[in-house]
């Protein structure tokens, strides 16, 4: 079992930055690829970014490419998306998730464990 807890959400003005964190507990965090998804009101949960368990490979949704950067610290069992140049359309609940299969890292169904989410609100 892997337990995931997100933090760092909040209210920010358009153009601002936030860094979220996802702290993992349980077994073998360093074996898991980690992903972030988001869900805006009335919309489906969508992929944002993912990072391989080694940290050397990352993948991003086109909507955040160039603005968001995902990283991880396996010694701290934590994964971080740094979100810059935020836009009102980035407003959503952000979820982190863990999977043993990086080949499905962009797919919601490819993840085994999910956090409870943290709200990010970007004002215009």
Short mmCIF file of C-alpha atoms in Angstrom, two decimals, residues 51-58 72 102:
data_model
loop_
_atom_site.label_atom_id
_atom_site.label_comp_id
_atom_site.label_asym_id
_atom_site.label_seq_id
_atom_site.Cartn_x
_atom_site.Cartn_y
_atom_site.Cartn_z
CA UNK A 51 7.87 11.38 -13.69
CA UNK A 52 9.63 8.03 -13.93
CA UNK A 53 10.72 6.36 -10.68
CA UNK A 54 14.34 7.18 -11.53
CA UNK A 55 13.41 10.79 -12.18
CA UNK A 56 15.16 10.96 -15.53
CA UNK A 57 12.05 10.84 -17.67
CA UNK A 58 9.10 13.18 -17.52
CA UNK A 72 10.94 14.08 -7.15
CA UNK A 102 5.34 4.26 -16.42
#
